[in-house]
Amino acid sequence: MFALGALLLLTGGGCASSASKQTAAPVEEPTRVTPENNETAQAGSRVRVHYKGTLDDGTEFDSSRGRDPLEFVVGSGQVITGFDEAVTGLKPGEKRTVHIPPEKAYGEYDKTKVFDVPRSEIPQEAVDQFIVGGKTMVPSRNGNPAMVATIVKISDGAVSFDANSDLAGKALNFEVELVEIAL
């Protein structure tokens, strides 16, 4: 049975802490690799990159320009495989343009990730906040962690969800610039 009693809406919320004030220990800044160090990004490197992602038709779907660079550990699974591969071997200040096929991005579109849930299994207060095309968290059906799904259809009897990424089945193009490597 697919229980949605623990359905989490992506509506954000905060919590305040009433903990007493404590003096934090000083934080050491990591050593930064500069172009003069001649180091390259490798698996395990903590890197900061600027990027622009486009589809094959030129549509931009994401960019780090105008905000802080993306920071991640190369090879840790924090980004798609093709993006990890694009950054590997770069030196700070270097740029690379890559074409990433779906299998190294968000995978092919998977029809099994489209499913209906009877409305009787979803709390009414959750359904009241659903918007077709909106996103919500749903528990997985196989015991894995909850996943983000798009609300496809709301009917009297069921709600239809699609847990595919919006970029599933699409080749992606990235312009990547390695800003720095933190050791």
mmCIF file of C-alpha atoms in Angstrom:
data_model
loop_
_atom_site.group_PDB
_atom_site.id
_atom_site.type_symbol
_atom_site.label_atom_id
_atom_site.label_comp_id
_atom_site.label_asym_id
_atom_site.label_seq_id
_atom_site.Cartn_x
_atom_site.Cartn_y
_atom_site.Cartn_z
ATOM 1 C CA MET A 1 0.000 0.000 0.000
ATOM 2 C CA PHE A 2 1.295 3.420 -0.903
ATOM 3 C CA ALA A 3 0.768 5.634 2.132
ATOM 4 C CA LEU A 4 0.919 9.352 1.752
ATOM 5 C CA GLY A 5 0.139 10.163 5.358
ATOM 6 C CA ALA A 6 3.640 11.603 5.689
ATOM 7 C CA LEU A 7 3.302 13.717 2.565
ATOM 8 C CA LEU A 8 5.577 16.721 2.760
ATOM 9 C CA LEU A 9 4.691 19.841 0.861
ATOM 10 C CA LEU A 10 7.429 22.020 -0.527
ATOM 11 C CA THR A 11 6.127 25.085 1.217
ATOM 12 C CA GLY A 12 9.145 25.861 3.354
ATOM 13 C CA GLY A 13 9.086 26.513 7.014
ATOM 14 C CA GLY A 14 11.471 27.608 9.637
ATOM 15 C CA CYS A 15 12.290 26.943 13.190
ATOM 16 C CA ALA A 16 13.845 29.198 15.722
ATOM 17 C CA SER A 17 16.321 28.110 18.325
ATOM 18 C CA SER A 18 16.264 29.451 21.824
ATOM 19 C CA ALA A 19 19.682 28.041 22.649
ATOM 20 C CA SER A 20 21.884 30.200 24.814
ATOM 21 C CA LYS A 21 24.599 32.253 23.159
ATOM 22 C CA GLN A 22 27.912 30.492 22.815
ATOM 23 C CA THR A 23 31.170 31.707 21.411
ATOM 24 C CA ALA A 24 32.044 29.704 18.333
ATOM 25 C CA ALA A 25 35.554 28.438 17.770
ATOM 26 C CA PRO A 26 37.343 30.236 14.946
ATOM 27 C CA VAL A 27 36.834 28.589 11.577
ATOM 28 C CA GLU A 28 39.965 27.939 9.578
ATOM 29 C CA GLU A 29 39.770 28.989 5.961
ATOM 30 C CA PRO A 30 40.715 26.166 3.589
ATOM 31 C CA THR A 31 43.831 26.537 1.486
ATOM 32 C CA ARG A 32 42.863 27.832 -1.948
ATOM 33 C CA VAL A 33 44.446 26.632 -5.146
ATOM 34 C CA THR A 34 45.207 29.390 -7.603
ATOM 35 C CA PRO A 35 46.224 29.069 -11.269
ATOM 36 C CA GLU A 36 49.855 29.490 -10.202
ATOM 37 C CA ASN A 37 49.663 26.306 -8.070
ATOM 38 C CA ASN A 38 49.191 24.227 -11.259
ATOM 39 C CA GLU A 39 46.751 21.869 -9.492
ATOM 40 C CA THR A 40 43.826 20.283 -11.324
ATOM 41 C CA ALA A 41 40.414 19.213 -10.058
ATOM 42 C CA GLN A 42 40.316 15.483 -9.314
ATOM 43 C CA ALA A 43 37.970 13.064 -7.544
ATOM 44 C CA GLY A 44 37.789 14.211 -3.925
ATOM 45 C CA SER A 45 38.594 17.869 -4.713
ATOM 46 C CA ARG A 46 36.235 20.453 -3.213
ATOM 47 C CA VAL A 47 35.650 22.871 -6.086
ATOM 48 C CA ARG A 48 33.751 26.064 -6.795
ATOM 49 C CA VAL A 49 32.515 26.540 -10.358
ATOM 50 C CA HIS A 50 30.489 28.976 -12.391
ATOM 51 C CA TYR A 51 28.356 27.401 -15.094
ATOM 52 C CA LYS A 52 25.603 27.946 -17.616
ATOM 53 C CA GLY A 53 23.376 25.045 -18.657
ATOM 54 C CA THR A 54 21.445 24.990 -21.930
ATOM 55 C CA LEU A 55 19.368 22.510 -23.899
ATOM 56 C CA ASP A 56 20.244 21.618 -27.490
ATOM 57 C CA ASP A 57 17.797 24.272 -28.752
ATOM 58 C CA GLY A 58 19.723 26.947 -26.801
ATOM 59 C CA THR A 59 17.186 27.314 -23.975
ATOM 60 C CA GLU A 60 19.019 28.198 -20.757
ATOM 61 C CA PHE A 61 17.767 26.098 -17.834
ATOM 62 C CA ASP A 62 20.241 27.164 -15.143
ATOM 63 C CA SER A 63 23.200 29.419 -14.466
ATOM 64 C CA SER A 64 25.327 30.345 -11.486
ATOM 65 C CA ARG A 65 26.124 33.786 -12.881
ATOM 66 C CA GLY A 66 24.792 36.528 -10.653
ATOM 67 C CA ARG A 67 25.127 34.368 -7.539
ATOM 68 C CA ASP A 68 27.834 32.461 -5.683
ATOM 69 C CA PRO A 69 29.630 29.707 -7.588
ATOM 70 C CA LEU A 70 28.410 26.143 -7.104
ATOM 71 C CA GLU A 71 30.543 24.287 -4.542
ATOM 72 C CA PHE A 72 30.773 20.484 -4.486
ATOM 73 C CA VAL A 73 33.189 17.576 -4.058
ATOM 74 C CA VAL A 74 34.182 16.039 -7.391
ATOM 75 C CA GLY A 75 33.134 12.393 -7.697
ATOM 76 C CA SER A 76 30.920 12.412 -4.586
ATOM 77 C CA GLY A 77 27.602 12.132 -6.432
ATOM 78 C CA GLN A 78 26.523 15.673 -5.522
ATOM 79 C CA VAL A 79 26.161 16.587 -9.212
ATOM 80 C CA ILE A 80 25.325 14.618 -12.355
ATOM 81 C CA THR A 81 28.063 12.327 -13.698
ATOM 82 C CA GLY A 82 28.669 14.375 -16.843
ATOM 83 C CA PHE A 83 29.183 17.556 -14.812
ATOM 84 C CA ASP A 84 31.736 15.788 -12.571
ATOM 85 C CA GLU A 85 33.562 14.633 -15.692
ATOM 86 C CA ALA A 86 33.506 18.156 -17.167
ATOM 87 C CA VAL A 87 35.222 19.639 -14.115
ATOM 88 C CA THR A 88 37.801 16.858 -13.691
ATOM 89 C CA GLY A 89 41.211 17.942 -14.967
ATOM 90 C CA LEU A 90 40.452 21.668 -15.014
ATOM 91 C CA LYS A 91 42.794 24.185 -13.381
ATOM 92 C CA PRO A 92 41.412 27.263 -11.601
ATOM 93 C CA GLY A 93 40.489 29.867 -14.204
ATOM 94 C CA GLU A 94 40.049 27.311 -16.995
ATOM 95 C CA LYS A 95 36.787 26.948 -18.901
ATOM 96 C CA ARG A 96 35.273 24.016 -20.747
ATOM 97 C CA THR A 97 32.130 23.550 -22.849
ATOM 98 C CA VAL A 98 30.616 20.063 -22.805
ATOM 99 C CA HIS A 99 27.651 18.178 -24.277
ATOM 100 C CA ILE A 100 26.226 15.653 -21.792
ATOM 101 C CA PRO A 101 23.963 12.835 -23.044
ATOM 102 C CA PRO A 102 20.879 11.900 -20.966
ATOM 103 C CA GLU A 103 22.521 8.789 -19.499
ATOM 104 C CA LYS A 104 25.201 10.990 -17.864
ATOM 105 C CA ALA A 105 22.662 13.654 -16.885
ATOM 106 C CA TYR A 106 19.203 12.867 -15.470
ATOM 107 C CA GLY A 107 18.634 9.622 -17.375
ATOM 108 C CA GLU A 108 15.988 8.725 -19.914
ATOM 109 C CA TYR A 109 12.338 9.540 -19.237
ATOM 110 C CA ASP A 110 10.925 6.628 -17.194
ATOM 111 C CA LYS A 111 7.181 5.966 -17.593
ATOM 112 C CA THR A 112 7.215 3.867 -14.404
ATOM 113 C CA LYS A 113 7.843 7.071 -12.437
ATOM 114 C CA VAL A 114 4.371 8.323 -13.416
ATOM 115 C CA PHE A 115 1.763 7.023 -10.984
ATOM 116 C CA ASP A 116 -1.656 7.656 -9.460
ATOM 117 C CA VAL A 117 -2.441 7.759 -5.754
ATOM 118 C CA PRO A 118 -6.043 7.398 -4.554
ATOM 119 C CA ARG A 119 -7.255 10.623 -2.953
ATOM 120 C CA SER A 120 -8.382 8.591 0.050
ATOM 121 C CA GLU A 121 -4.660 8.031 0.846
ATOM 122 C CA ILE A 122 -3.778 11.736 0.773
ATOM 123 C CA PRO A 123 -4.721 14.145 3.563
ATOM 124 C CA GLN A 124 -7.308 16.633 2.274
ATOM 125 C CA GLU A 125 -5.266 19.589 3.571
ATOM 126 C CA ALA A 126 -2.430 18.469 1.282
ATOM 127 C CA VAL A 127 -4.715 18.097 -1.751
ATOM 128 C CA ASP A 128 -6.127 21.562 -1.062
ATOM 129 C CA GLN A 129 -2.637 23.017 -1.592
ATOM 130 C CA PHE A 130 -1.796 21.007 -4.732
ATOM 131 C CA ILE A 131 -1.502 22.886 -8.019
ATOM 132 C CA VAL A 132 -1.227 21.021 -11.326
ATOM 133 C CA GLY A 133 2.351 21.555 -12.504
ATOM 134 C CA GLY A 134 3.535 22.194 -8.944
ATOM 135 C CA LYS A 135 6.075 20.088 -7.088
ATOM 136 C CA THR A 136 5.688 18.125 -3.869
ATOM 137 C CA MET A 137 7.582 15.481 -1.915
ATOM 138 C CA VAL A 138 6.112 11.988 -2.014
ATOM 139 C CA PRO A 139 7.276 8.873 -0.192
ATOM 140 C CA SER A 140 8.770 6.307 -2.537
ATOM 141 C CA ARG A 141 6.971 3.061 -3.126
ATOM 142 C CA ASN A 142 10.043 0.887 -2.572
ATOM 143 C CA GLY A 143 11.338 2.111 0.780
ATOM 144 C CA ASN A 144 13.823 4.615 -0.662
ATOM 145 C CA PRO A 145 13.859 8.220 0.566
ATOM 146 C CA ALA A 146 11.041 10.566 -0.424
ATOM 147 C CA MET A 147 11.271 12.049 -3.904
ATOM 148 C CA VAL A 148 10.212 15.236 -5.630
ATOM 149 C CA ALA A 149 7.300 14.751 -8.019
ATOM 150 C CA THR A 150 5.327 17.015 -10.316
ATOM 151 C CA ILE A 151 1.564 17.056 -9.805
ATOM 152 C CA VAL A 152 0.209 16.059 -13.220
ATOM 153 C CA LYS A 153 -3.539 15.740 -12.637
ATOM 154 C CA ILE A 154 -6.028 16.051 -9.789
ATOM 155 C CA SER A 155 -9.324 14.201 -10.167
ATOM 156 C CA ASP A 156 -12.101 13.201 -7.787
ATOM 157 C CA GLY A 157 -10.604 9.735 -7.370
ATOM 158 C CA ALA A 158 -6.830 10.162 -7.583
ATOM 159 C CA VAL A 159 -3.857 12.474 -7.924
ATOM 160 C CA SER A 160 -1.345 11.739 -10.699
ATOM 161 C CA PHE A 161 2.351 12.347 -10.042
ATOM 162 C CA ASP A 162 5.460 12.303 -12.262
ATOM 163 C CA ALA A 163 8.731 11.709 -10.380
ATOM 164 C CA ASN A 164 10.956 12.181 -13.446
ATOM 165 C CA SER A 165 13.285 15.170 -13.437
ATOM 166 C CA ASP A 166 12.153 17.969 -15.736
ATOM 167 C CA LEU A 167 15.446 17.326 -17.563
ATOM 168 C CA ALA A 168 14.992 13.541 -17.943
ATOM 169 C CA GLY A 169 15.574 12.356 -21.498
ATOM 170 C CA LYS A 170 17.373 15.549 -22.479
ATOM 171 C CA ALA A 171 20.956 16.136 -23.529
ATOM 172 C CA LEU A 172 22.493 19.052 -21.657
ATOM 173 C CA ASN A 173 25.166 21.561 -22.609
ATOM 174 C CA PHE A 174 27.308 23.281 -20.003
ATOM 175 C CA GLU A 175 29.825 26.080 -20.082
ATOM 176 C CA VAL A 176 31.896 25.430 -16.951
ATOM 177 C CA GLU A 177 34.551 27.644 -15.348
ATOM 178 C CA LEU A 178 36.581 26.323 -12.424
ATOM 179 C CA VAL A 179 36.825 29.232 -9.995
ATOM 180 C CA GLU A 180 38.903 27.518 -7.313
ATOM 181 C CA ILE A 181 39.885 24.291 -5.631
ATOM 182 C CA ALA A 182 39.733 24.236 -1.828
ATOM 183 C CA LEU A 183 42.196 21.777 -0.325
#
